[in-house]
Amino acid sequence: MFSNEYAIINSVKNLVLTNHFERPFQPNLGSNLRHLLFENVDVIIAARIEREIVETISNFEPRVKISEIKATSSPDENGYKIYMEFFVVNNSKPLTINFFLERIR
């Protein structure tokens, strides 16, 4: 993988993990997933997480087109497994990200 692909992966991950009002002078940057993590872990909240991630990426990362996203609820671990596959504009090779969302406190 090239360094520009790592940069885009890090950008996507940072956008998803950044909460609203977390960056000075850019209150709307990022997603608002943290408030969803304090709800009960179920498939309805997983669907809302998927929608929130898609909306955030489409609003703030124009270099990326999401082809597949899957948020799987994991009640035993009290969080969500996130799988995201996307294409970088002008590149035919898909990139994937896997991470786990959970409450911090």
mmCIF file of N, CA, C and O in Angstrom:
data_model
loop_
_atom_site.group_PDB
_atom_site.id
_atom_site.type_symbol
_atom_site.label_atom_id
_atom_site.label_comp_id
_atom_site.label_asym_id
_atom_site.label_seq_id
_atom_site.Cartn_x
_atom_site.Cartn_y
_atom_site.Cartn_z
ATOM 1 N N MET A 1 0.836 -1.168 0.000
ATOM 2 C CA MET A 1 0.000 0.000 0.000
ATOM 3 C C MET A 1 0.887 1.240 0.000
ATOM 4 O O MET A 1 1.931 1.264 0.635
ATOM 5 N N PHE A 2 0.450 2.263 -0.678
ATOM 6 C CA PHE A 2 1.224 3.489 -0.775
ATOM 7 C C PHE A 2 0.888 4.430 0.369
ATOM 8 O O PHE A 2 -0.152 4.290 1.017
ATOM 9 N N SER A 3 1.760 5.387 0.584
ATOM 10 C CA SER A 3 1.567 6.303 1.709
ATOM 11 C C SER A 3 0.305 7.155 1.539
ATOM 12 O O SER A 3 -0.335 7.511 2.523
ATOM 13 N N ASN A 4 -0.065 7.507 0.281
ATOM 14 C CA ASN A 4 -1.290 8.296 0.108
ATOM 15 C C ASN A 4 -2.538 7.483 0.468
ATOM 16 O O ASN A 4 -3.527 8.031 0.926
ATOM 17 N N GLU A 5 -2.508 6.168 0.269
ATOM 18 C CA GLU A 5 -3.630 5.322 0.687
ATOM 19 C C GLU A 5 -3.720 5.273 2.213
ATOM 20 O O GLU A 5 -4.820 5.319 2.764
ATOM 21 N N TYR A 6 -2.579 5.206 2.892
ATOM 22 C CA TYR A 6 -2.581 5.252 4.355
ATOM 23 C C TYR A 6 -3.125 6.586 4.851
ATOM 24 O O TYR A 6 -3.858 6.641 5.843
ATOM 25 N N ALA A 7 -2.774 7.655 4.166
ATOM 26 C CA ALA A 7 -3.268 8.979 4.554
ATOM 27 C C ALA A 7 -4.787 9.051 4.437
ATOM 28 O O ALA A 7 -5.460 9.615 5.307
ATOM 29 N N ILE A 8 -5.333 8.493 3.376
ATOM 30 C CA ILE A 8 -6.787 8.517 3.197
ATOM 31 C C ILE A 8 -7.469 7.620 4.231
ATOM 32 O O ILE A 8 -8.498 7.994 4.798
ATOM 33 N N ILE A 9 -6.903 6.460 4.504
ATOM 34 C CA ILE A 9 -7.457 5.573 5.533
ATOM 35 C C ILE A 9 -7.460 6.277 6.885
ATOM 36 O O ILE A 9 -8.451 6.246 7.619
ATOM 37 N N ASN A 10 -6.351 6.941 7.232
ATOM 38 C CA ASN A 10 -6.285 7.666 8.501
ATOM 39 C C ASN A 10 -7.276 8.819 8.532
ATOM 40 O O ASN A 10 -7.882 9.096 9.570
ATOM 41 N N SER A 11 -7.452 9.495 7.420
ATOM 42 C CA SER A 11 -8.411 10.590 7.353
ATOM 43 C C SER A 11 -9.830 10.089 7.604
ATOM 44 O O SER A 11 -10.590 10.694 8.360
ATOM 45 N N VAL A 12 -10.189 8.982 6.964
ATOM 46 C CA VAL A 12 -11.526 8.406 7.147
ATOM 47 C C VAL A 12 -11.722 7.982 8.598
ATOM 48 O O VAL A 12 -12.745 8.283 9.216
ATOM 49 N N LYS A 13 -10.741 7.314 9.153
ATOM 50 C CA LYS A 13 -10.836 6.849 10.532
ATOM 51 C C LYS A 13 -10.943 8.026 11.509
ATOM 52 O O LYS A 13 -11.737 8.001 12.443
ATOM 53 N N ASN A 14 -10.143 9.067 11.279
ATOM 54 C CA ASN A 14 -10.203 10.242 12.145
ATOM 55 C C ASN A 14 -11.555 10.939 12.048
ATOM 56 O O ASN A 14 -12.091 11.396 13.066
ATOM 57 N N LEU A 15 -12.111 11.032 10.860
ATOM 58 C CA LEU A 15 -13.432 11.641 10.713
ATOM 59 C C LEU A 15 -14.494 10.864 11.480
ATOM 60 O O LEU A 15 -15.345 11.447 12.150
ATOM 61 N N VAL A 16 -14.451 9.557 11.373
ATOM 62 C CA VAL A 16 -15.458 8.721 12.031
ATOM 63 C C VAL A 16 -15.311 8.796 13.553
ATOM 64 O O VAL A 16 -16.301 8.854 14.275
ATOM 65 N N LEU A 17 -14.083 8.843 14.046
ATOM 66 C CA LEU A 17 -13.859 8.818 15.491
ATOM 67 C C LEU A 17 -13.871 10.200 16.141
ATOM 68 O O LEU A 17 -13.803 10.299 17.361
ATOM 69 N N THR A 18 -13.948 11.262 15.346
ATOM 70 C CA THR A 18 -14.018 12.616 15.891
ATOM 71 C C THR A 18 -15.474 12.972 16.162
ATOM 72 O O THR A 18 -16.341 12.782 15.327
ATOM 73 N N ASN A 19 -15.723 13.498 17.346
ATOM 74 C CA ASN A 19 -17.070 13.884 17.732
ATOM 75 C C ASN A 19 -17.323 15.340 17.354
ATOM 76 O O ASN A 19 -16.382 16.120 17.212
ATOM 77 N N HIS A 20 -18.582 15.704 17.184
ATOM 78 C CA HIS A 20 -18.922 17.103 16.926
ATOM 79 C C HIS A 20 -18.408 17.977 18.074
ATOM 80 O O HIS A 20 -18.366 17.538 19.225
ATOM 81 N N PHE A 21 -18.014 19.190 17.762
ATOM 82 C CA PHE A 21 -17.501 20.188 18.711
ATOM 83 C C PHE A 21 -16.149 19.795 19.316
ATOM 84 O O PHE A 21 -15.707 20.402 20.270
ATOM 85 N N GLU A 22 -15.493 18.809 18.775
ATOM 86 C CA GLU A 22 -14.202 18.381 19.297
ATOM 87 C C GLU A 22 -13.054 19.193 18.697
ATOM 88 O O GLU A 22 -12.027 19.371 19.339
ATOM 89 N N ARG A 23 -13.225 19.681 17.495
ATOM 90 C CA ARG A 23 -12.181 20.482 16.848
ATOM 91 C C ARG A 23 -12.530 21.962 16.950
ATOM 92 O O ARG A 23 -13.625 22.370 16.568
ATOM 93 N N PRO A 24 -11.607 22.774 17.435
ATOM 94 C CA PRO A 24 -11.880 24.207 17.543
ATOM 95 C C PRO A 24 -12.162 24.827 16.174
ATOM 96 O O PRO A 24 -11.500 24.508 15.190
ATOM 97 N N PHE A 25 -13.128 25.723 16.140
ATOM 98 C CA PHE A 25 -13.518 26.483 14.957
ATOM 99 C C PHE A 25 -14.128 25.622 13.848
ATOM 100 O O PHE A 25 -14.388 26.132 12.768
ATOM 101 N N GLN A 26 -14.323 24.342 14.069
ATOM 102 C CA GLN A 26 -14.987 23.453 13.114
ATOM 103 C C GLN A 26 -15.970 22.555 13.877
ATOM 104 O O GLN A 26 -15.768 21.347 13.989
ATOM 105 N N PRO A 27 -17.052 23.125 14.408
ATOM 106 C CA PRO A 27 -17.930 22.355 15.294
ATOM 107 C C PRO A 27 -18.665 21.209 14.615
ATOM 108 O O PRO A 27 -19.045 20.249 15.275
ATOM 109 N N ASN A 28 -18.873 21.273 13.309
ATOM 110 C CA ASN A 28 -19.634 20.225 12.626
ATOM 111 C C ASN A 28 -18.764 19.138 12.028
ATOM 112 O O ASN A 28 -19.280 18.169 11.473
ATOM 113 N N LEU A 29 -17.452 19.277 12.105
ATOM 114 C CA LEU A 29 -16.553 18.279 11.534
ATOM 115 C C LEU A 29 -16.616 16.992 12.344
ATOM 116 O O LEU A 29 -16.631 17.008 13.570
ATOM 117 N N GLY A 30 -16.662 15.878 11.661
ATOM 118 C CA GLY A 30 -16.686 14.576 12.320
ATOM 119 C C GLY A 30 -18.086 13.998 12.393
ATOM 120 O O GLY A 30 -19.042 14.522 11.833
ATOM 121 N N SER A 31 -18.177 12.878 13.080
ATOM 122 C CA SER A 31 -19.470 12.217 13.255
ATOM 123 C C SER A 31 -19.903 12.365 14.705
ATOM 124 O O SER A 31 -19.134 12.800 15.549
ATOM 125 N N ASN A 32 -21.093 11.994 14.983
ATOM 126 C CA ASN A 32 -21.602 12.102 16.340
ATOM 127 C C ASN A 32 -21.921 10.707 16.867
ATOM 128 O O ASN A 32 -23.001 10.450 17.365
ATOM 129 N N LEU A 33 -20.954 9.804 16.724
ATOM 130 C CA LEU A 33 -21.181 8.410 17.105
ATOM 131 C C LEU A 33 -21.144 8.179 18.607
ATOM 132 O O LEU A 33 -21.745 7.228 19.098
ATOM 133 N N ARG A 34 -20.439 9.017 19.325
ATOM 134 C CA ARG A 34 -20.254 8.762 20.747
ATOM 135 C C ARG A 34 -21.583 8.694 21.497
ATOM 136 O O ARG A 34 -21.734 7.865 22.400
ATOM 137 N N HIS A 35 -22.543 9.535 21.111
ATOM 138 C CA HIS A 35 -23.829 9.486 21.817
ATOM 139 C C HIS A 35 -24.587 8.200 21.518
ATOM 140 O O HIS A 35 -25.368 7.730 22.341
ATOM 141 N N LEU A 36 -24.362 7.584 20.362
ATOM 142 C CA LEU A 36 -25.031 6.321 20.037
ATOM 143 C C LEU A 36 -24.451 5.144 20.817
ATOM 144 O O LEU A 36 -25.124 4.138 21.016
ATOM 145 N N LEU A 37 -23.210 5.267 21.260
ATOM 146 C CA LEU A 37 -22.572 4.167 21.975
ATOM 147 C C LEU A 37 -23.128 3.982 23.388
ATOM 148 O O LEU A 37 -22.873 2.966 24.015
ATOM 149 N N PHE A 38 -23.876 4.962 23.880
ATOM 150 C CA PHE A 38 -24.463 4.838 25.207
ATOM 151 C C PHE A 38 -25.894 4.300 25.165
ATOM 152 O O PHE A 38 -26.539 4.183 26.187
ATOM 153 N N GLU A 39 -26.363 3.978 23.977
ATOM 154 C CA GLU A 39 -27.656 3.316 23.820
ATOM 155 C C GLU A 39 -27.460 1.802 23.982
ATOM 156 O O GLU A 39 -26.338 1.309 24.012
ATOM 157 N N ASN A 40 -28.568 1.068 24.052
ATOM 158 C CA ASN A 40 -28.472 -0.384 24.106
ATOM 159 C C ASN A 40 -27.845 -0.913 22.818
ATOM 160 O O ASN A 40 -28.116 -0.411 21.733
ATOM 161 N N VAL A 41 -27.011 -1.932 22.946
ATOM 162 C CA VAL A 41 -26.334 -2.510 21.782
ATOM 163 C C VAL A 41 -27.318 -3.425 21.055
ATOM 164 O O VAL A 41 -27.684 -4.482 21.567
ATOM 165 N N ASP A 42 -27.762 -2.990 19.864
ATOM 166 C CA ASP A 42 -28.670 -3.806 19.071
ATOM 167 C C ASP A 42 -28.541 -3.424 17.598
ATOM 168 O O ASP A 42 -27.764 -2.543 17.234
ATOM 169 N N VAL A 43 -29.301 -4.104 16.755
ATOM 170 C CA VAL A 43 -29.182 -3.903 15.307
ATOM 171 C C VAL A 43 -29.741 -2.552 14.856
ATOM 172 O O VAL A 43 -29.308 -2.016 13.835
ATOM 173 N N ILE A 44 -30.667 -1.987 15.591
ATOM 174 C CA ILE A 44 -31.228 -0.685 15.218
ATOM 175 C C ILE A 44 -30.160 0.401 15.359
ATOM 176 O O ILE A 44 -29.981 1.238 14.475
ATOM 177 N N ILE A 45 -29.442 0.379 16.458
ATOM 178 C CA ILE A 45 -28.366 1.353 16.661
ATOM 179 C C ILE A 45 -27.240 1.089 15.667
ATOM 180 O O ILE A 45 -26.609 2.027 15.168
ATOM 181 N N ALA A 46 -26.988 -0.173 15.322
ATOM 182 C CA ALA A 46 -25.969 -0.494 14.315
ATOM 183 C C ALA A 46 -26.330 0.135 12.974
ATOM 184 O O ALA A 46 -25.462 0.686 12.275
ATOM 185 N N ALA A 47 -27.599 0.101 12.603
ATOM 186 C CA ALA A 47 -28.043 0.734 11.353
ATOM 187 C C ALA A 47 -27.880 2.248 11.418
ATOM 188 O O ALA A 47 -27.481 2.887 10.436
ATOM 189 N N ARG A 48 -28.158 2.847 12.569
ATOM 190 C CA ARG A 48 -27.954 4.295 12.721
ATOM 191 C C ARG A 48 -26.481 4.653 12.638
ATOM 192 O O ARG A 48 -26.128 5.701 12.081
ATOM 193 N N ILE A 49 -25.610 3.802 13.172
ATOM 194 C CA ILE A 49 -24.162 4.029 13.089
ATOM 195 C C ILE A 49 -23.723 3.978 11.629
ATOM 196 O O ILE A 49 -22.933 4.819 11.187
ATOM 197 N N GLU A 50 -24.222 3.010 10.882
ATOM 198 C CA GLU A 50 -23.884 2.918 9.455
ATOM 199 C C GLU A 50 -24.287 4.198 8.722
ATOM 200 O O GLU A 50 -23.505 4.748 7.947
ATOM 201 N N ARG A 51 -25.506 4.673 8.953
ATOM 202 C CA ARG A 51 -25.976 5.895 8.294
ATOM 203 C C ARG A 51 -25.133 7.107 8.684
ATOM 204 O O ARG A 51 -24.818 7.949 7.848
ATOM 205 N N GLU A 52 -24.780 7.199 9.946
ATOM 206 C CA GLU A 52 -23.978 8.328 10.426
ATOM 207 C C GLU A 52 -22.584 8.319 9.784
ATOM 208 O O GLU A 52 -22.075 9.370 9.387
ATOM 209 N N ILE A 53 -21.988 7.155 9.651
ATOM 210 C CA ILE A 53 -20.665 7.053 9.024
ATOM 211 C C ILE A 53 -20.744 7.429 7.550
ATOM 212 O O ILE A 53 -19.910 8.190 7.048
ATOM 213 N N VAL A 54 -21.749 6.918 6.840
ATOM 214 C CA VAL A 54 -21.899 7.244 5.414
ATOM 215 C C VAL A 54 -22.112 8.740 5.230
ATOM 216 O O VAL A 54 -21.494 9.367 4.358
ATOM 217 N N GLU A 55 -22.940 9.337 6.041
ATOM 218 C CA GLU A 55 -23.198 10.775 5.943
ATOM 219 C C GLU A 55 -21.940 11.591 6.228
ATOM 220 O O GLU A 55 -21.639 12.555 5.518
ATOM 221 N N THR A 56 -21.186 11.201 7.233
ATOM 222 C CA THR A 56 -19.958 11.921 7.584
ATOM 223 C C THR A 56 -18.937 11.842 6.464
ATOM 224 O O THR A 56 -18.340 12.854 6.086
ATOM 225 N N ILE A 57 -18.732 10.652 5.922
ATOM 226 C CA ILE A 57 -17.745 10.483 4.848
ATOM 227 C C ILE A 57 -18.179 11.239 3.596
ATOM 228 O O ILE A 57 -17.364 11.896 2.943
ATOM 229 N N SER A 58 -19.450 11.186 3.267
ATOM 230 C CA SER A 58 -19.898 11.891 2.057
ATOM 231 C C SER A 58 -19.814 13.411 2.220
ATOM 232 O O SER A 58 -19.581 14.122 1.246
ATOM 233 N N ASN A 59 -19.958 13.922 3.433
ATOM 234 C CA ASN A 59 -19.889 15.369 3.668
ATOM 235 C C ASN A 59 -18.467 15.905 3.742
ATOM 236 O O ASN A 59 -18.216 17.024 3.312
ATOM 237 N N PHE A 60 -17.538 15.129 4.307
ATOM 238 C CA PHE A 60 -16.227 15.681 4.636
ATOM 239 C C PHE A 60 -15.046 15.041 3.918
ATOM 240 O O PHE A 60 -13.917 15.514 4.061
ATOM 241 N N GLU A 61 -15.238 13.965 3.189
ATOM 242 C CA GLU A 61 -14.117 13.314 2.494
ATOM 243 C C GLU A 61 -14.492 13.066 1.047
ATOM 244 O O GLU A 61 -14.961 11.985 0.686
ATOM 245 N N PRO A 62 -14.271 14.053 0.169
ATOM 246 C CA PRO A 62 -14.683 13.911 -1.230
ATOM 247 C C PRO A 62 -13.833 12.929 -2.034
ATOM 248 O O PRO A 62 -14.231 12.532 -3.118
ATOM 249 N N ARG A 63 -12.690 12.500 -1.498
ATOM 250 C CA ARG A 63 -11.823 11.563 -2.221
ATOM 251 C C ARG A 63 -12.307 10.125 -2.131
ATOM 252 O O ARG A 63 -11.769 9.244 -2.783
ATOM 253 N N VAL A 64 -13.335 9.861 -1.321
ATOM 254 C CA VAL A 64 -13.739 8.495 -0.999
ATOM 255 C C VAL A 64 -15.181 8.243 -1.414
ATOM 256 O O VAL A 64 -16.051 9.076 -1.200
ATOM 257 N N LYS A 65 -15.419 7.076 -2.007
ATOM 258 C CA LYS A 65 -16.767 6.588 -2.309
ATOM 259 C C LYS A 65 -16.939 5.238 -1.603
ATOM 260 O O LYS A 65 -16.253 4.266 -1.923
ATOM 261 N N ILE A 66 -17.855 5.174 -0.657
ATOM 262 C CA ILE A 66 -18.083 3.953 0.118
ATOM 263 C C ILE A 66 -18.840 2.945 -0.741
ATOM 264 O O ILE A 66 -19.879 3.254 -1.310
ATOM 265 N N SER A 67 -18.308 1.724 -0.814
ATOM 266 C CA SER A 67 -18.998 0.666 -1.551
ATOM 267 C C SER A 67 -19.739 -0.286 -0.609
ATOM 268 O O SER A 67 -20.755 -0.861 -0.977
ATOM 269 N N GLU A 68 -19.215 -0.458 0.600
ATOM 270 C CA GLU A 68 -19.869 -1.356 1.563
ATOM 271 C C GLU A 68 -19.522 -0.904 2.972
ATOM 272 O O GLU A 68 -18.385 -0.532 3.260
ATOM 273 N N ILE A 69 -20.514 -0.935 3.831
ATOM 274 C CA ILE A 69 -20.287 -0.648 5.247
ATOM 275 C C ILE A 69 -21.160 -1.593 6.058
ATOM 276 O O ILE A 69 -22.311 -1.843 5.710
ATOM 277 N N LYS A 70 -20.595 -2.122 7.109
ATOM 278 C CA LYS A 70 -21.329 -3.066 7.954
ATOM 279 C C LYS A 70 -20.971 -2.805 9.411
ATOM 280 O O LYS A 70 -19.805 -2.860 9.788
ATOM 281 N N ALA A 71 -21.968 -2.474 10.197
ATOM 282 C CA ALA A 71 -21.810 -2.325 11.642
ATOM 283 C C ALA A 71 -22.503 -3.509 12.285
ATOM 284 O O ALA A 71 -23.714 -3.676 12.154
ATOM 285 N N THR A 72 -21.751 -4.335 12.955
ATOM 286 C CA THR A 72 -22.280 -5.536 13.586
ATOM 287 C C THR A 72 -22.299 -5.334 15.089
ATOM 288 O O THR A 72 -21.265 -5.041 15.697
ATOM 289 N N SER A 73 -23.482 -5.480 15.681
ATOM 290 C CA SER A 73 -23.580 -5.308 17.130
ATOM 291 C C SER A 73 -22.943 -6.504 17.833
ATOM 292 O O SER A 73 -23.071 -7.645 17.397
ATOM 293 N N SER A 74 -22.243 -6.191 18.898
ATOM 294 C CA SER A 74 -21.577 -7.214 19.695
ATOM 295 C C SER A 74 -21.928 -6.979 21.172
ATOM 296 O O SER A 74 -21.170 -6.341 21.905
ATOM 297 N N PRO A 75 -23.083 -7.480 21.611
ATOM 298 C CA PRO A 75 -23.536 -7.206 22.975
ATOM 299 C C PRO A 75 -22.595 -7.740 24.063
ATOM 300 O O PRO A 75 -22.473 -7.135 25.117
ATOM 301 N N ASP A 76 -21.936 -8.851 23.794
ATOM 302 C CA ASP A 76 -21.028 -9.409 24.798
ATOM 303 C C ASP A 76 -19.822 -8.510 25.043
ATOM 304 O O ASP A 76 -19.283 -8.468 26.143
ATOM 305 N N GLU A 77 -19.391 -7.793 24.001
ATOM 306 C CA GLU A 77 -18.250 -6.884 24.132
ATOM 307 C C GLU A 77 -18.711 -5.442 24.321
ATOM 308 O O GLU A 77 -17.891 -4.543 24.439
ATOM 309 N N ASN A 78 -20.023 -5.223 24.323
ATOM 310 C CA ASN A 78 -20.635 -3.916 24.541
ATOM 311 C C ASN A 78 -20.146 -2.874 23.534
ATOM 312 O O ASN A 78 -19.710 -1.787 23.897
ATOM 313 N N GLY A 79 -20.207 -3.241 22.245
ATOM 314 C CA GLY A 79 -19.781 -2.317 21.202
ATOM 315 C C GLY A 79 -20.201 -2.814 19.830
ATOM 316 O O GLY A 79 -21.062 -3.692 19.698
ATOM 317 N N TYR A 80 -19.555 -2.245 18.815
ATOM 318 C CA TYR A 80 -19.890 -2.548 17.421
ATOM 319 C C TYR A 80 -18.627 -2.785 16.613
ATOM 320 O O TYR A 80 -17.673 -2.012 16.700
ATOM 321 N N LYS A 81 -18.639 -3.846 15.827
ATOM 322 C CA LYS A 81 -17.558 -4.113 14.890
ATOM 323 C C LYS A 81 -17.912 -3.412 13.588
ATOM 324 O O LYS A 81 -18.991 -3.617 13.045
ATOM 325 N N ILE A 82 -17.004 -2.586 13.092
ATOM 326 C CA ILE A 82 -17.244 -1.813 11.882
ATOM 327 C C ILE A 82 -16.342 -2.341 10.776
ATOM 328 O O ILE A 82 -15.134 -2.485 10.965
ATOM 329 N N TYR A 83 -16.952 -2.651 9.643
ATOM 330 C CA TYR A 83 -16.220 -3.035 8.439
ATOM 331 C C TYR A 83 -16.628 -2.050 7.350
ATOM 332 O O TYR A 83 -17.812 -1.850 7.101
ATOM 333 N N MET A 84 -15.632 -1.426 6.743
ATOM 334 C CA MET A 84 -15.914 -0.458 5.693
ATOM 335 C C MET A 84 -15.003 -0.727 4.503
ATOM 336 O O MET A 84 -13.804 -0.896 4.655
ATOM 337 N N GLU A 85 -15.616 -0.793 3.327
ATOM 338 C CA GLU A 85 -14.867 -0.927 2.076
ATOM 339 C C GLU A 85 -15.195 0.285 1.222
ATOM 340 O O GLU A 85 -16.359 0.658 1.085
ATOM 341 N N PHE A 86 -14.159 0.915 0.678
ATOM 342 C CA PHE A 86 -14.384 2.107 -0.129
ATOM 343 C C PHE A 86 -13.345 2.204 -1.230
ATOM 344 O O PHE A 86 -12.317 1.524 -1.203
ATOM 345 N N PHE A 87 -13.662 3.025 -2.201
ATOM 346 C CA PHE A 87 -12.765 3.293 -3.312
ATOM 347 C C PHE A 87 -12.291 4.734 -3.224
ATOM 348 O O PHE A 87 -13.076 5.630 -2.927
ATOM 349 N N VAL A 88 -11.020 4.919 -3.509
ATOM 350 C CA VAL A 88 -10.482 6.263 -3.636
ATOM 351 C C VAL A 88 -10.774 6.713 -5.060
ATOM 352 O O VAL A 88 -10.653 5.930 -6.002
ATOM 353 N N VAL A 89 -11.177 7.958 -5.222
ATOM 354 C CA VAL A 89 -11.488 8.484 -6.546
ATOM 355 C C VAL A 89 -10.256 8.324 -7.448
ATOM 356 O O VAL A 89 -9.128 8.566 -7.031
ATOM 357 N N ASN A 90 -10.484 7.867 -8.668
ATOM 358 C CA ASN A 90 -9.439 7.607 -9.671
ATOM 359 C C ASN A 90 -8.543 6.416 -9.318
ATOM 360 O O ASN A 90 -7.401 6.346 -9.751
ATOM 361 N N ASN A 91 -9.068 5.487 -8.527
ATOM 362 C CA ASN A 91 -8.336 4.274 -8.188
ATOM 363 C C ASN A 91 -9.340 3.128 -8.174
ATOM 364 O O ASN A 91 -10.394 3.222 -7.551
ATOM 365 N N SER A 92 -9.018 2.035 -8.867
ATOM 366 C CA SER A 92 -9.974 0.926 -8.965
ATOM 367 C C SER A 92 -9.788 -0.123 -7.880
ATOM 368 O O SER A 92 -10.579 -1.056 -7.789
ATOM 369 N N LYS A 93 -8.773 0.016 -7.049
ATOM 370 C CA LYS A 93 -8.514 -0.959 -5.989
ATOM 371 C C LYS A 93 -9.234 -0.545 -4.706
ATOM 372 O O LYS A 93 -9.043 0.566 -4.218
ATOM 373 N N PRO A 94 -10.073 -1.423 -4.158
ATOM 374 C CA PRO A 94 -10.791 -1.052 -2.929
ATOM 375 C C PRO A 94 -9.874 -1.092 -1.707
ATOM 376 O O PRO A 94 -8.926 -1.881 -1.641
ATOM 377 N N LEU A 95 -10.168 -0.224 -0.747
ATOM 378 C CA LEU A 95 -9.474 -0.210 0.537
ATOM 379 C C LEU A 95 -10.472 -0.604 1.614
ATOM 380 O O LEU A 95 -11.663 -0.316 1.502
ATOM 381 N N THR A 96 -9.995 -1.244 2.655
ATOM 382 C CA THR A 96 -10.886 -1.668 3.741
ATOM 383 C C THR A 96 -10.358 -1.179 5.082
ATOM 384 O O THR A 96 -9.155 -1.019 5.269
ATOM 385 N N ILE A 97 -11.296 -0.958 5.982
ATOM 386 C CA ILE A 97 -10.983 -0.585 7.359
ATOM 387 C C ILE A 97 -11.830 -1.475 8.263
ATOM 388 O O ILE A 97 -13.022 -1.647 8.038
ATOM 389 N N ASN A 98 -11.212 -2.014 9.284
ATOM 390 C CA ASN A 98 -11.904 -2.758 10.338
ATOM 391 C C ASN A 98 -11.536 -2.117 11.666
ATOM 392 O O ASN A 98 -10.352 -1.911 11.942
ATOM 393 N N PHE A 99 -12.541 -1.806 12.486
ATOM 394 C CA PHE A 99 -12.251 -1.312 13.830
ATOM 395 C C PHE A 99 -13.446 -1.599 14.729
ATOM 396 O O PHE A 99 -14.499 -2.027 14.270
ATOM 397 N N PHE A 100 -13.244 -1.388 16.010
ATOM 398 C CA PHE A 100 -14.265 -1.692 17.008
ATOM 399 C C PHE A 100 -14.640 -0.408 17.732
ATOM 400 O O PHE A 100 -13.769 0.328 18.206
ATOM 401 N N LEU A 101 -15.929 -0.113 17.777
ATOM 402 C CA LEU A 101 -16.435 1.052 18.500
ATOM 403 C C LEU A 101 -16.983 0.605 19.848
ATOM 404 O O LEU A 101 -17.818 -0.301 19.919
ATOM 405 N N GLU A 102 -16.530 1.272 20.910
ATOM 406 C CA GLU A 102 -17.038 0.962 22.237
ATOM 407 C C GLU A 102 -17.037 2.221 23.080
ATOM 408 O O GLU A 102 -16.351 3.196 22.761
ATOM 409 N N ARG A 103 -17.786 2.178 24.160
ATOM 410 C CA ARG A 103 -17.796 3.305 25.085
ATOM 411 C C ARG A 103 -16.461 3.409 25.793
ATOM 412 O O ARG A 103 -15.831 2.403 26.109
ATOM 413 N N ILE A 104 -16.057 4.626 26.063
ATOM 414 C CA ILE A 104 -14.806 4.817 26.797
ATOM 415 C C ILE A 104 -15.073 4.784 28.304
ATOM 416 O O ILE A 104 -14.304 4.216 29.047
ATOM 417 N N ARG A 105 -16.165 5.393 28.727
ATOM 418 C CA ARG A 105 -16.474 5.431 30.160
ATOM 419 C C ARG A 105 -17.714 4.675 30.473
ATOM 420 O O ARG A 105 -18.585 4.499 29.785
#
